[in-house]
Coordinates of C-alpha atoms in Angstrom, one line a residue:
M1 CA 31.0 10.5 -19.8
S2 CA 31.2 13.2 -17.3
S3 CA 31.6 13.1 -13.6
S4 CA 27.6 14.0 -13.4
T5 CA 26.3 11.3 -15.5
R6 CA 26.8 7.7 -15.5
R7 CA 26.4 5.1 -18.6
L8 CA 24.0 2.4 -18.4
T9 CA 21.0 0.0 -20.8
V10 CA 16.8 1.6 -19.4
A11 CA 16.8 -2.1 -17.7
Q12 CA 20.3 -0.9 -15.1
A13 CA 18.4 2.6 -14.9
L14 CA 15.3 1.2 -14.2
V15 CA 16.6 -1.2 -11.2
E16 CA 19.3 1.4 -9.8
F17 CA 17.0 4.2 -9.9
L18 CA 14.1 1.3 -7.5
S19 CA 17.0 0.5 -5.6
H20 CA 16.7 3.9 -4.2
Q21 CA 13.3 4.6 -3.9
Y22 CA 11.3 5.0 0.3
T23 CA 8.8 6.0 1.7
E24 CA 7.8 7.4 5.2
R25 CA 5.0 7.3 7.4
D26 CA 4.8 8.5 10.8
G27 CA 8.9 8.9 10.5
Q28 CA 9.0 5.7 9.5
R29 CA 11.3 5.0 6.5
R30 CA 10.8 1.6 4.4
R31 CA 12.2 0.7 0.5
L32 CA 9.1 0.6 -1.7
I33 CA 10.2 -1.9 -3.8
N34 CA 11.7 -4.7 -1.6
A35 CA 12.5 -7.4 -4.9
T36 CA 11.3 -8.1 -8.6
W37 CA 9.4 -11.5 -9.6
G38 CA 10.4 -12.6 -12.5
I39 CA 10.0 -15.1 -15.5
F40 CA 12.1 -14.5 -18.7
G41 CA 11.9 -15.0 -22.1
H42 CA 12.9 -13.2 -25.4
G43 CA 10.6 -10.1 -24.6
N44 CA 13.1 -9.3 -20.9
V45 CA 15.9 -11.5 -20.7
A46 CA 18.4 -9.3 -22.4
G47 CA 17.2 -6.4 -20.9
L48 CA 15.4 -6.6 -17.4
G49 CA 17.3 -9.9 -17.0
Q50 CA 20.4 -8.7 -17.6
A51 CA 20.1 -5.7 -15.4
L52 CA 19.1 -8.1 -12.3
L53 CA 21.7 -9.9 -12.5
E54 CA 24.0 -7.1 -12.9
A55 CA 22.4 -6.1 -9.9
G56 CA 22.9 -8.3 -7.5
Q57 CA 20.6 -10.0 -4.9
E58 CA 21.8 -6.7 -2.1
K59 CA 20.5 -4.0 -4.8
M60 CA 17.5 -6.2 -6.0
P61 CA 16.6 -9.2 -4.9
Y62 CA 14.8 -11.1 -7.4
L63 CA 12.1 -14.2 -7.0
Q64 CA 12.2 -16.6 -9.4
G65 CA 7.8 -18.0 -9.8
R66 CA 6.6 -20.3 -11.9
N67 CA 3.1 -18.1 -13.6
E68 CA 3.0 -14.3 -14.4
Q69 CA -0.9 -14.0 -12.8
A70 CA 0.9 -15.5 -10.0
M71 CA 3.6 -14.1 -8.8
V72 CA 1.8 -10.7 -9.2
H73 CA -0.8 -12.5 -6.5
A74 CA 2.5 -13.0 -4.3
A75 CA 3.5 -9.0 -4.8
V76 CA -0.1 -8.1 -3.9
G77 CA 0.0 -10.6 -0.3
Y78 CA 3.4 -8.8 -0.1
A79 CA 2.5 -5.5 -0.1
R80 CA -1.2 -5.9 2.2
Q81 CA 1.2 -7.4 5.0
S82 CA 2.8 -4.6 4.6
N83 CA -0.1 -1.5 4.6
R84 CA 0.8 -0.4 1.6
L85 CA 4.2 0.8 2.4
A86 CA 6.2 -1.7 0.8
A87 CA 5.7 -3.3 -2.9
H88 CA 7.2 -5.4 -5.3
A89 CA 8.0 -5.0 -9.3
V90 CA 6.8 -8.1 -11.5
T91 CA 8.7 -8.6 -14.9
T92 CA 7.3 -10.4 -17.5
S93 CA 8.0 -11.6 -21.3
I94 CA 6.5 -10.0 -24.3
G95 CA 3.2 -11.9 -25.1
P96 CA 1.4 -14.2 -23.2
G97 CA 3.8 -13.4 -20.7
A98 CA 2.8 -10.1 -20.6
T99 CA -1.2 -10.9 -20.4
N100 CA -0.8 -13.1 -18.0
L101 CA -1.0 -10.3 -15.7
V102 CA -3.8 -7.9 -16.5
T103 CA -6.1 -11.2 -13.8
G104 CA -3.7 -10.2 -10.6
A105 CA -3.6 -5.9 -12.2
A106 CA -7.2 -6.4 -12.5
L107 CA -6.9 -7.7 -8.3
A108 CA -4.4 -5.1 -7.4
T109 CA -5.9 -2.0 -8.8
V110 CA -10.5 -3.7 -7.3
N111 CA -8.1 -3.8 -3.9
R112 CA -6.0 -0.5 -3.8
L113 CA -2.9 -2.2 -3.4
P114 CA 0.2 -1.2 -5.4
V115 CA 2.3 -3.5 -7.3
L116 CA 4.8 -2.7 -10.8
L117 CA 4.8 -4.3 -13.1
L118 CA 7.2 -4.8 -16.1
P119 CA 6.2 -6.3 -19.0
G120 CA 8.5 -6.4 -21.8
D121 CA 7.1 -5.3 -25.1
S122 CA 7.6 -5.1 -29.1
F123 CA 9.6 -3.5 -30.7
A124 CA 10.4 0.5 -30.6
T125 CA 12.5 1.2 -33.6
R126 CA 10.6 -2.0 -35.6
P127 CA 13.3 -3.5 -37.4
A128 CA 11.3 -6.5 -38.0
D129 CA 7.6 -6.6 -38.2
P130 CA 6.2 -8.5 -36.4
V131 CA 8.4 -10.3 -34.3
L132 CA 7.4 -13.2 -32.2
Q133 CA 4.4 -12.8 -30.6
Q134 CA 3.4 -9.6 -31.4
L135 CA 0.2 -9.0 -32.0
E136 CA -0.6 -6.9 -35.3
H137 CA -3.2 -4.0 -35.1
P138 CA -4.9 -3.4 -38.5
V139 CA -5.9 0.4 -38.1
S140 CA -2.9 1.2 -36.0
G141 CA 0.7 0.2 -35.2
D142 CA 1.0 2.0 -31.8
I143 CA -1.1 -1.2 -30.1
S144 CA 0.4 -4.3 -28.0
V145 CA -1.0 -6.9 -26.1
N146 CA 0.5 -4.5 -23.5
D147 CA -2.3 -2.1 -23.6
A148 CA -5.1 -4.6 -22.1
L149 CA -2.8 -4.0 -18.7
R150 CA -4.3 -0.4 -19.3
P151 CA -8.3 -0.3 -18.1
V152 CA -6.7 -2.3 -15.1
S153 CA -3.5 -0.2 -14.0
R154 CA -3.5 3.4 -12.1
Y155 CA -0.8 4.3 -14.3
F156 CA 0.3 2.7 -17.7
D157 CA 2.9 4.2 -19.4
R158 CA 5.1 3.3 -23.1
V159 CA 8.7 3.9 -22.5
T160 CA 9.7 3.7 -25.9
R161 CA 12.8 6.3 -25.5
P162 CA 15.4 5.9 -22.7
E163 CA 14.9 10.0 -21.8
A164 CA 10.9 8.3 -21.2
L165 CA 12.4 6.4 -18.8
I166 CA 12.7 9.3 -15.9
P167 CA 9.7 11.2 -16.5
A168 CA 7.4 7.5 -16.2
A169 CA 9.7 6.0 -13.3
L170 CA 8.7 9.0 -11.3
Q171 CA 4.8 8.5 -12.4
A172 CA 5.4 5.7 -11.4
M173 CA 6.4 5.6 -8.4
R174 CA 4.5 8.5 -6.9
V175 CA 0.7 6.3 -7.9
L176 CA 2.6 3.4 -6.0
A177 CA 3.0 5.7 -2.9
D178 CA -0.2 7.5 -2.4
P179 CA -2.7 6.0 -1.3
V180 CA -5.5 7.7 -2.0
E181 CA -4.1 6.3 -6.5
T182 CA -2.4 3.5 -5.5
G183 CA -2.7 -0.1 -7.5
A184 CA -1.4 -1.9 -10.2
V185 CA 1.0 0.8 -11.8
T186 CA 2.5 -0.5 -15.5
L187 CA 6.0 0.3 -18.1
A188 CA 5.8 -1.1 -20.5
L189 CA 9.1 -1.6 -21.8
P190 CA 9.6 -2.6 -26.2
Q191 CA 12.2 -5.0 -25.4
D192 CA 15.1 -2.7 -27.7
V193 CA 14.7 0.0 -25.4
Q194 CA 15.4 -2.5 -22.3
A195 CA 18.6 -2.6 -23.9
E196 CA 19.6 0.3 -24.7
A197 CA 22.4 2.6 -23.5
H198 CA 22.2 6.1 -22.5
D199 CA 24.0 9.0 -20.0
W200 CA 22.0 9.2 -17.1
P201 CA 22.1 12.2 -14.3
E202 CA 23.0 11.6 -10.8
E203 CA 20.5 12.9 -9.5
F204 CA 17.7 9.7 -11.3
F205 CA 19.4 7.5 -8.8
A206 CA 19.8 9.2 -5.4
D207 CA 17.7 8.6 -2.2
R208 CA 14.5 9.1 -2.5
V209 CA 11.5 9.4 0.2
W210 CA 7.9 9.3 -0.4
H211 CA 5.5 10.4 1.9
V212 CA 2.8 9.1 2.7
R213 CA 0.3 11.9 4.3
R214 CA -2.1 11.3 7.0
P215 CA -4.0 13.8 5.8
V216 CA -6.3 15.0 9.1
P217 CA -10.5 16.2 8.4
E218 CA -11.3 19.3 7.1
P219 CA -13.3 21.5 10.0
A220 CA -17.0 21.2 8.3
E221 CA -17.1 17.8 7.0
L222 CA -16.5 16.8 11.0
A223 CA -18.1 19.1 12.5
A224 CA -21.2 17.8 10.2
A225 CA -20.3 14.6 10.7
V226 CA -19.9 14.7 15.0
Q227 CA -23.1 16.5 14.6
A228 CA -25.2 13.5 12.9
V229 CA -23.0 11.5 15.5
R230 CA -24.8 12.8 18.6
G231 CA -28.0 13.1 16.8
A232 CA -28.5 9.3 16.3
R233 CA -29.8 6.9 17.8
R234 CA -29.0 3.8 16.2
P235 CA -25.9 4.4 14.8
L236 CA -23.1 1.8 13.2
I237 CA -19.5 1.9 12.5
I238 CA -18.3 -0.6 8.7
A239 CA -15.3 -1.1 9.3
G240 CA -13.5 -1.2 5.9
G241 CA -9.8 -2.2 4.5
G242 CA -8.8 1.3 4.7
I243 CA -8.5 0.4 8.9
H244 CA -5.8 -1.7 8.4
H245 CA -4.0 -0.2 5.3
S246 CA -4.1 2.9 8.1
E247 CA -3.1 1.2 11.1
A248 CA -6.1 2.6 11.9
E249 CA -6.7 -0.3 14.6
D250 CA -6.0 1.1 18.6
A251 CA -8.0 4.5 17.1
L252 CA -11.4 2.7 16.5
K253 CA -11.0 0.2 20.1
A254 CA -10.7 4.0 21.0
L255 CA -13.7 5.2 19.8
A256 CA -16.1 1.6 20.1
D257 CA -14.8 1.7 24.2
A258 CA -15.4 6.1 25.1
T259 CA -18.9 5.8 22.7
G260 CA -20.4 2.6 22.9
I261 CA -21.0 2.7 18.8
P262 CA -20.7 -1.1 17.6
V263 CA -18.1 -1.6 15.0
A264 CA -19.3 -4.2 11.9
S265 CA -16.9 -5.1 9.1
T266 CA -16.7 -6.3 5.5
Q267 CA -14.6 -8.8 4.4
A268 CA -11.2 -6.5 4.3
G269 CA -12.1 -4.9 7.1
K270 CA -12.3 -8.5 9.2
G271 CA -9.9 -7.8 12.7
S272 CA -9.9 -3.8 12.6
L273 CA -11.8 -4.8 16.7
R274 CA -10.3 -8.5 18.4
Y275 CA -13.3 -10.7 17.8
D276 CA -14.1 -10.8 21.5
H277 CA -14.3 -6.7 22.0
P278 CA -18.1 -6.0 23.0
A279 CA -18.4 -3.5 20.3
D280 CA -17.3 -6.0 17.5
L281 CA -20.4 -7.3 16.2
G282 CA -18.4 -9.0 13.5
G283 CA -19.0 -9.6 9.3
I284 CA -21.5 -7.0 7.7
G285 CA -23.8 -8.1 4.8
H286 CA -24.5 -11.4 2.6
T287 CA -21.9 -12.8 4.8
G288 CA -23.0 -11.2 7.2
T289 CA -23.5 -12.2 11.3
A290 CA -27.7 -12.2 11.9
V291 CA -26.0 -9.5 14.9
A292 CA -24.6 -6.9 12.5
D293 CA -26.8 -7.2 9.8
D294 CA -29.8 -7.1 11.8
L295 CA -28.1 -3.8 13.4
A296 CA -27.7 -2.2 10.0
R297 CA -31.5 -2.4 9.0
T298 CA -33.0 -0.9 11.7
A299 CA -30.0 1.8 11.7
D300 CA -30.3 5.4 11.3
L301 CA -27.0 6.3 10.8
I302 CA -24.1 4.5 8.9
I303 CA -20.2 5.4 9.6
G304 CA -18.3 3.8 7.0
V305 CA -14.5 3.9 8.0
G306 CA -12.3 2.7 4.7
T307 CA -14.9 1.2 2.7
R308 CA -15.7 1.3 -0.9
Y309 CA -19.8 -0.3 0.2
S310 CA -19.5 -2.9 -2.3
D311 CA -22.6 -5.5 -3.1
F312 CA -21.5 -8.2 -0.4
T313 CA -21.6 -5.8 2.5
T314 CA -24.6 -3.3 1.4
A315 CA -26.8 -7.1 1.0
S316 CA -27.3 -5.3 -2.9
S317 CA -28.7 -2.4 -1.6
T318 CA -30.8 -3.6 0.7
L319 CA -29.6 -4.1 3.7
F320 CA -30.0 0.0 5.1
A321 CA -33.4 -0.2 5.3
T322 CA -34.2 2.1 7.8
P323 CA -36.0 5.3 6.4
G324 CA -33.8 8.6 6.7
V325 CA -31.2 6.8 7.1
R326 CA -27.8 8.4 6.9
F327 CA -24.5 7.6 6.2
I328 CA -20.8 9.6 7.0
N329 CA -18.2 8.1 5.0
L330 CA -14.8 8.8 6.6
N331 CA -12.3 7.8 3.4
V332 CA -9.2 9.2 2.4
A333 CA -10.1 9.4 -1.5
A334 CA -13.1 11.1 -2.1
F335 CA -14.5 8.4 -4.9
D336 CA -15.4 6.7 -1.9
A337 CA -16.4 9.2 0.8
H338 CA -18.8 10.7 -1.6
K339 CA -20.9 7.2 -2.0
M340 CA -24.1 6.2 -0.5
S341 CA -25.2 10.0 -1.1
A342 CA -23.5 10.5 2.4
L343 CA -21.5 13.1 4.6
P344 CA -17.8 13.1 3.3
L345 CA -15.5 12.6 6.0
V346 CA -12.1 13.0 3.9
A347 CA -9.0 12.3 5.6
D348 CA -6.7 9.8 6.2
A349 CA -8.5 6.7 8.6
R350 CA -6.5 6.8 11.8
S351 CA -6.4 10.2 11.5
G352 CA -10.1 10.9 11.1
L353 CA -11.3 8.9 13.7
L354 CA -9.0 10.4 16.6
A355 CA -11.0 13.4 14.8
L356 CA -13.9 12.3 15.6
A357 CA -13.5 10.4 19.1
E358 CA -11.9 14.2 20.4
E359 CA -15.3 15.7 19.3
L360 CA -17.6 13.0 20.3
A361 CA -15.8 13.0 24.5
G362 CA -18.5 12.7 26.9
H363 CA -20.8 11.0 23.7
R364 CA -22.1 7.4 24.4
V365 CA -24.9 5.5 23.0
D366 CA -27.6 4.4 24.8
E367 CA -27.6 1.6 27.4
T368 CA -30.3 -0.5 26.0
F369 CA -28.8 0.2 22.6
E370 CA -25.4 -1.7 24.3
A371 CA -27.7 -3.7 25.2
E372 CA -29.1 -4.6 22.1
Y373 CA -26.8 -5.7 20.5
R374 CA -24.2 -7.6 23.6
T375 CA -26.8 -10.1 23.0
G376 CA -27.4 -10.1 19.9
K377 CA -23.4 -10.8 19.3
T378 CA -23.8 -13.3 22.5
R379 CA -26.3 -15.4 20.7
W380 CA -24.4 -15.9 17.0
E381 CA -21.1 -17.0 18.8
R382 CA -23.4 -19.9 19.9
L383 CA -24.1 -20.8 16.3
V384 CA -20.4 -20.1 16.3
D385 CA -19.7 -22.9 18.8
V386 CA -22.5 -24.9 17.0
A387 CA -21.0 -24.7 13.6
Y388 CA -17.0 -25.5 15.0
G389 CA -18.5 -28.4 17.2
A390 CA -18.3 -32.6 16.1
D391 CA -20.0 -34.6 18.1
D392 CA -18.2 -36.8 16.8
E393 CA -14.6 -36.8 16.3
D394 CA -13.9 -39.7 14.5
A395 CA -16.5 -38.8 12.0
R396 CA -15.2 -36.6 8.7
P397 CA -15.1 -32.5 9.4
T398 CA -18.0 -30.9 7.6
Q399 CA -16.5 -27.6 6.5
T400 CA -17.2 -25.0 9.4
Q401 CA -16.1 -28.4 11.7
V402 CA -12.8 -27.3 9.2
L403 CA -12.5 -23.8 10.9
G404 CA -13.4 -24.8 14.0
A405 CA -10.0 -27.1 14.6
L406 CA -8.1 -25.1 12.9
D407 CA -9.6 -21.8 14.7
S408 CA -7.8 -24.4 17.7
V409 CA -4.8 -24.3 16.9
V410 CA -3.6 -21.2 15.6
G411 CA -2.4 -18.6 17.4
D412 CA -3.1 -14.5 17.2
N413 CA 0.1 -13.9 14.5
D414 CA -1.7 -16.6 12.8
V415 CA -2.2 -15.1 9.1
I416 CA -5.9 -16.8 7.3
I417 CA -5.7 -16.1 4.1
N418 CA -8.7 -17.0 1.1
A419 CA -10.2 -15.5 -1.7
A420 CA -12.9 -17.1 -3.3
G421 CA -15.4 -20.7 -2.9
S422 CA -17.7 -21.0 -0.3
L423 CA -14.8 -20.0 2.1
P424 CA -15.1 -17.0 2.1
G425 CA -19.0 -16.6 3.0
D426 CA -18.1 -19.0 6.5
L427 CA -15.1 -17.2 7.2
H428 CA -17.2 -14.0 7.2
K429 CA -19.6 -15.1 9.3
L430 CA -17.8 -17.6 11.8
W431 CA -13.8 -16.7 12.2
R432 CA -13.4 -15.4 15.6
A433 CA -10.2 -12.7 14.3
R434 CA -7.4 -12.5 17.1
S435 CA -5.2 -9.6 15.7
P436 CA -5.7 -6.5 13.3
R437 CA -4.1 -9.1 10.4
Q438 CA -4.9 -12.5 10.8
Y439 CA -7.7 -12.4 8.5
H440 CA -6.7 -11.3 4.5
L441 CA -9.8 -12.4 2.4
E442 CA -9.5 -11.4 -1.0
Y443 CA -13.1 -10.4 -1.7
G444 CA -12.6 -7.0 -4.2
Y445 CA -12.3 -9.6 -7.0
S446 CA -12.2 -13.2 -5.1
C447 CA -9.4 -14.2 -7.3
M448 CA -9.6 -18.1 -7.8
G449 CA -5.6 -19.2 -7.3
Y450 CA -4.9 -15.8 -5.9
E451 CA -4.9 -18.1 -1.8
I452 CA -1.2 -20.2 -1.8
P453 CA 1.7 -17.0 -4.4
A454 CA -0.5 -14.5 -1.6
G455 CA 1.0 -16.7 1.4
I456 CA 4.8 -16.5 -0.1
G457 CA 4.3 -12.8 -0.1
V458 CA 2.9 -12.4 3.2
R459 CA 4.8 -14.6 4.6
L460 CA 8.0 -12.3 2.9
A461 CA 6.4 -9.9 4.7
A462 CA 6.7 -11.6 7.8
P463 CA 8.6 -14.0 8.4
D464 CA 7.7 -14.4 12.2
R465 CA 3.9 -15.1 10.9
P466 CA 2.8 -18.6 10.7
V467 CA 0.9 -18.8 7.6
W468 CA -2.3 -20.3 6.1
S469 CA -3.8 -21.0 2.4
L470 CA -7.4 -22.6 2.2
V471 CA -8.1 -23.8 -1.0
G472 CA -10.4 -26.1 -2.3
D473 CA -9.8 -27.9 -5.2
G474 CA -11.1 -26.0 -7.5
T475 CA -9.2 -23.4 -6.5
Y476 CA -6.5 -25.1 -6.0
L477 CA -6.5 -26.6 -9.6
M478 CA -6.8 -23.2 -11.0
M479 CA -3.3 -22.4 -9.9
P480 CA -0.9 -25.3 -7.6
T481 CA 2.4 -23.3 -9.6
E482 CA 3.8 -22.0 -7.0
I483 CA 4.4 -24.7 -4.7
V484 CA 7.1 -25.1 -6.2
T485 CA 8.4 -21.5 -5.7
A486 CA 7.8 -22.2 -1.8
V487 CA 9.8 -25.5 -1.9
Q488 CA 12.4 -23.8 -3.9
E489 CA 12.8 -21.0 -1.5
G490 CA 12.2 -22.2 1.6
I491 CA 9.0 -20.1 2.8
N492 CA 6.9 -21.7 5.3
V493 CA 3.6 -21.2 3.5
N494 CA 0.9 -23.9 4.9
L495 CA -1.5 -25.2 2.6
L496 CA -4.5 -26.4 4.2
L497 CA -6.7 -27.9 0.7
I498 CA -10.5 -29.3 1.4
Q499 CA -12.0 -31.5 -1.2
N500 CA -15.1 -31.3 -1.9
H501 CA -15.4 -32.4 -5.7
G502 CA -16.8 -28.9 -7.3
Y503 CA -16.7 -25.5 -7.2
A504 CA -19.5 -25.7 -3.7
S505 CA -20.5 -21.9 -4.1
I506 CA -21.7 -21.7 -7.3
G507 CA -22.8 -25.2 -7.2
G508 CA -25.1 -23.7 -3.9
L509 CA -25.9 -20.8 -5.9
S510 CA -27.1 -22.2 -9.0
E511 CA -29.5 -24.1 -6.8
E512 CA -30.9 -21.4 -5.7
T513 CA -31.0 -19.2 -8.8
G514 CA -32.7 -22.1 -10.6
A515 CA -29.4 -23.1 -12.5
E516 CA -30.3 -26.3 -10.1
R517 CA -26.1 -26.8 -9.5
F518 CA -25.4 -27.1 -13.7
G519 CA -21.4 -27.4 -14.5
T520 CA -20.9 -27.1 -11.1
A521 CA -19.3 -30.8 -9.5
Y522 CA -16.4 -32.3 -10.4
R523 CA -17.9 -36.0 -11.1
F524 CA -17.8 -38.3 -14.3
R525 CA -20.7 -37.6 -16.8
A526 CA -23.9 -39.7 -16.2
P527 CA -26.3 -40.9 -19.1
D528 CA -28.1 -37.8 -19.6
G529 CA -25.1 -35.8 -20.3
T530 CA -24.4 -34.2 -17.3
Y531 CA -22.0 -33.9 -15.2
T532 CA -23.6 -36.0 -12.4
G533 CA -21.6 -39.5 -12.7
D534 CA -19.3 -40.7 -9.5
P535 CA -16.5 -37.8 -8.5
L536 CA -13.8 -38.1 -10.3
P537 CA -10.6 -39.8 -9.2
V538 CA -8.1 -36.9 -8.9
D539 CA -5.5 -37.4 -5.9
L540 CA -4.6 -33.8 -4.6
A541 CA -2.5 -34.6 -2.3
A542 CA -0.5 -36.7 -4.8
N543 CA -0.3 -34.1 -6.7
V544 CA 1.0 -31.5 -4.0
A545 CA 3.0 -34.5 -2.6
S546 CA 4.8 -34.7 -6.2
L547 CA 5.7 -30.7 -6.8
G548 CA 8.0 -31.2 -3.6
M549 CA 5.6 -30.2 -0.4
D550 CA 5.0 -32.0 2.8
V551 CA 1.4 -33.6 2.9
I552 CA -0.7 -35.4 6.1
R553 CA -3.8 -37.1 5.1
A554 CA -6.3 -36.2 7.5
A555 CA -9.8 -38.3 7.2
T556 CA -11.5 -37.3 10.9
V557 CA -12.3 -34.4 12.9
R558 CA -9.3 -35.9 15.4
E559 CA -6.5 -36.7 12.7
L560 CA -7.5 -32.9 11.8
R561 CA -6.8 -31.3 14.5
S562 CA -3.7 -32.8 15.0
A563 CA -2.5 -32.7 11.6
L564 CA -2.7 -28.7 11.7
A565 CA 0.0 -28.7 14.5
T566 CA 1.9 -30.7 13.2
A567 CA 2.1 -28.6 10.2
R568 CA 2.1 -25.3 12.0
A569 CA 5.4 -26.6 13.9
S570 CA 7.1 -27.8 11.0
D571 CA 9.7 -25.2 9.5
R572 CA 8.8 -26.5 5.9
P573 CA 5.8 -25.8 3.3
T574 CA 3.3 -28.1 4.7
C575 CA -0.2 -29.4 3.0
V576 CA -3.2 -30.4 5.4
Y577 CA -5.2 -32.6 3.0
V578 CA -8.5 -33.1 4.1
E579 CA -11.9 -34.6 2.6
T580 CA -15.4 -32.7 3.9
D581 CA -18.5 -34.4 4.6
P582 CA -20.9 -31.7 2.0
A583 CA -23.3 -31.4 4.0
P584 CA -23.8 -27.3 4.7
T585 CA -23.3 -26.6 8.5
A586 CA -23.1 -23.0 8.1
P587 CA -25.9 -20.8 9.0
A588 CA -28.0 -19.2 6.4
A589 CA -26.7 -15.6 4.4
Q590 CA -28.2 -13.5 6.6
A591 CA -28.6 -11.2 3.8
W592 CA -29.6 -10.8 -0.1
W593 CA -27.2 -10.6 -2.5
D594 CA -28.4 -10.0 -6.9
V595 CA -27.9 -12.4 -8.9
P596 CA -30.2 -12.0 -11.8
V597 CA -31.9 -15.6 -12.9
A598 CA -34.0 -15.5 -15.7
E599 CA -37.1 -14.0 -16.5
T600 CA -38.9 -17.1 -18.5
A601 CA -38.0 -20.2 -18.4
T602 CA -39.7 -23.8 -18.6
R603 CA -38.1 -25.8 -15.3
P604 CA -39.7 -25.4 -12.4
A605 CA -36.5 -24.8 -10.6
A606 CA -36.5 -21.3 -13.0
V607 CA -39.8 -20.3 -11.9
K608 CA -39.4 -20.3 -8.8
A609 CA -35.9 -18.4 -7.8
R610 CA -37.5 -15.4 -10.4
E611 CA -40.6 -15.6 -7.7
E612 CA -38.1 -14.7 -5.1
Y613 CA -35.8 -12.5 -6.8
D614 CA -38.6 -10.1 -7.6
R615 CA -40.2 -10.1 -4.0
R616 CA -36.6 -9.6 -3.0
A617 CA -35.4 -7.1 -5.7
A618 CA -38.4 -5.1 -4.6
Q619 CA -36.4 -3.8 -1.4
R620 CA -33.5 -2.0 -3.4
R621 CA -33.2 1.2 -2.3
R622 CA -31.0 4.5 -3.6
H623 CA -30.1 6.7 -0.7
L624 CA -29.7 10.0 -2.0

């Protein structure tokens, strides 16, 4: 071997390459791939498994997971907490290990969060055909189960020759580090190629820094946006997740302070302003606050910053009701900036907000408009106080009282993680976010099972911040496996486990849409064959304890508050288990969500629900 090359297997070369990749933004350099999660099988044990062992923990830390999907969720939690500037890799065997990645990959790509997926693949050289777990496709010999990852990956390649690793790896890093392109990146690695040796140029292993751009607005786009803002009487900013990814919270605050323009937030953008800022109106859309949604209905200008306008945000295209309402979309991705037929402002969120503030110097909304939304904000905060409060401290808590108890215990640096069920709606309406990264809701894919592994990822990215994974019983039963990982690694994640005997969110939606809560309760079968009997005698707290986590049971509001304080002070992974009073105590939805209802039915509930659906659907509009 010459002095300019190094002989390594493909897997060894990939691990070495990854250990030399960095991102840089604002002069701060960070390692791009900080660890690799892995579950080993015949498709990766002798390739990437051996390479990780040989590299050692210092060069490439290895983390052992229990479920492949959960490993991706942990990696996504890490990337989001790291503002997309650092990520994890995930390796699996072929077959079910690889297909278990698909849900996690979709979640990452939908939320525009970077994760590197390294599934094993069947033999490139086909010495035996088929091998164990190989998918045989009758008309195409080069298809494997990993092709299921193509539509949910921002970049996909299959490395069938050692030489192909170099361009594939470079493209993978480019996409991971690009705020416009980022998401799940998949490099499928045939198991024979992983173990094949090759003479690699030393330049491949040199430190490589991927600059993360902060593009500024084009002058013409900026001028059009400024003119629109100056001409608006009732403008409203919608803060999306791009605010956090860009670390633009201070720039947003400065703009709101200077202009008085109110700010409502998506699930991903909540916390962009601290909850007690005079211009912060809380959540927007179907799970939003009354004050935010009322202003959205009467706004003549919507300024979207770092948002992709999901149907929850727009109330399924019924929220922005003022005739002639216009949109400005500040987004680093042109794809999102042009939504809603908006005036596009294609730029980094922080750069764009700073430019807007400079050009809007001296401009401020009318004081009567400020007084109006501040009065609405005060009125909503009183509703939050009522939802959080408990007249009887020794009664079983409602779900909103659970949130009130947690609110009384956490500090500004705590991180609250949730993704699915009835909690996202309650949290979006009620949670008082005190710092930019306190509110961590995965609501792009709303994936049950995300919360516990994501808590591990967040804690790895921010080891000094208390982390709370909030789950209901339905979500818990989907994916409790990574409790074992938290215990094994000594990762101090707090689990708040709420027992409400079924799918509370979908149960409510089922009732609203005429499906009468069919199949949404965790109960025994009744004589009529429906699941309406007694609750199942499932002891989830005992299950948590069996996986190695400390458990504190709380039966009342008073006990709950004490248990939460004890968990927060503990240096071990701790679960607080509480069974809630099912009585709804959260404010009702302030805006619609389009879930189609049966057009023909004989049951009265469905007939009535369809009448309401037709009334609501008539309010949909396209913004052209």
